[in-house]
């Protein structure tokens, strides 16, 4: 992995995946929702890089849902 851009995408992908693995266990708390928001945001970096527009839309809808749940809207 000589390309810093690819390394960044790789780190974002794995970190986002790890956060999404933690989030369900705490999803009833703001911490769990925050993990999900951060995880989906980081996974979106990977989705953008690979032009996976369907996953990007799914992640965006998830982030909006968790933000509204935190804000009690």
Short mmCIF file of C-alpha atoms in Angstrom, two decimals:
data_model
loop_
_atom_site.label_atom_id
_atom_site.label_comp_id
_atom_site.label_asym_id
_atom_site.label_seq_id
_atom_site.Cartn_x
_atom_site.Cartn_y
_atom_site.Cartn_z
CA UNK A 1 0.00 0.00 0.00
CA UNK A 2 2.26 2.73 -1.28
CA UNK A 3 -0.61 5.05 -2.22
CA UNK A 4 -1.62 7.23 0.77
CA UNK A 5 -5.13 7.67 -0.67
CA UNK A 6 -5.73 3.91 -0.76
CA UNK A 7 -4.33 3.55 2.77
CA UNK A 8 -6.73 6.23 4.00
CA UNK A 9 -9.68 4.48 2.34
CA UNK A 10 -8.59 1.16 3.87
CA UNK A 11 -8.30 2.64 7.37
CA UNK A 12 -11.66 4.39 7.04
CA UNK A 13 -13.30 1.16 5.90
CA UNK A 14 -11.94 -0.97 8.72
CA UNK A 15 -12.55 1.66 11.39
CA UNK A 16 -16.09 2.21 10.14
CA UNK A 17 -16.72 -1.53 10.15
CA UNK A 18 -15.41 -1.84 13.72
CA UNK A 19 -17.67 0.98 14.89
CA UNK A 20 -20.66 -0.65 13.19
CA UNK A 21 -19.84 -3.90 15.01
CA UNK A 22 -19.85 -2.09 18.38
CA UNK A 23 -22.92 0.10 17.77
CA UNK A 24 -25.71 -2.53 18.06
CA UNK A 25 -24.72 -3.40 21.62
CA UNK A 26 -25.21 0.21 22.74
CA UNK A 27 -27.78 1.41 20.18
CA UNK A 28 -30.28 2.50 22.85
CA UNK A 29 -27.77 5.09 24.10
CA UNK A 30 -26.44 8.20 22.41
CA UNK A 31 -23.01 6.51 22.45
CA UNK A 32 -24.32 3.63 20.33
CA UNK A 33 -26.02 5.97 17.90
CA UNK A 34 -22.83 8.04 17.73
CA UNK A 35 -20.84 4.90 16.90
CA UNK A 36 -23.30 4.09 14.13
CA UNK A 37 -23.12 7.64 12.73
CA UNK A 38 -19.33 7.63 12.80
CA UNK A 39 -19.16 4.11 11.34
CA UNK A 40 -21.54 4.87 8.49
CA UNK A 41 -19.71 8.12 7.76
CA UNK A 42 -16.37 6.33 7.56
CA UNK A 43 -17.83 3.58 5.40
CA UNK A 44 -19.17 6.29 3.11
CA UNK A 45 -15.58 7.29 2.33
CA UNK A 46 -15.02 3.79 0.99
CA UNK A 47 -18.35 3.81 -0.87
CA UNK A 48 -17.45 7.11 -2.58
CA UNK A 49 -13.99 5.85 -3.55
CA UNK A 50 -15.45 2.75 -5.18
CA UNK A 51 -18.47 4.55 -6.66
CA UNK A 52 -20.97 2.45 -4.75
CA UNK A 53 -23.80 4.96 -4.93
CA UNK A 54 -26.43 2.59 -3.56
CA UNK A 55 -24.40 2.02 -0.38
CA UNK A 56 -23.68 5.73 -0.10
CA UNK A 57 -27.42 6.47 -0.17
CA UNK A 58 -28.08 3.74 2.39
CA UNK A 59 -25.38 5.15 4.69
CA UNK A 60 -26.72 8.69 4.32
CA UNK A 61 -30.25 7.60 5.21
CA UNK A 62 -28.88 5.71 8.22
CA UNK A 63 -26.93 8.75 9.44
CA UNK A 64 -30.03 10.94 9.10
CA UNK A 65 -32.08 8.37 11.03
CA UNK A 66 -29.60 8.13 13.90
CA UNK A 67 -29.18 11.92 14.10
CA UNK A 68 -32.95 12.39 14.32
CA UNK A 69 -33.10 9.70 17.03
CA UNK A 70 -30.41 11.49 19.07
CA UNK A 71 -32.19 14.83 18.66
CA UNK A 72 -35.56 13.20 19.45
CA UNK A 73 -37.16 14.66 16.31
#
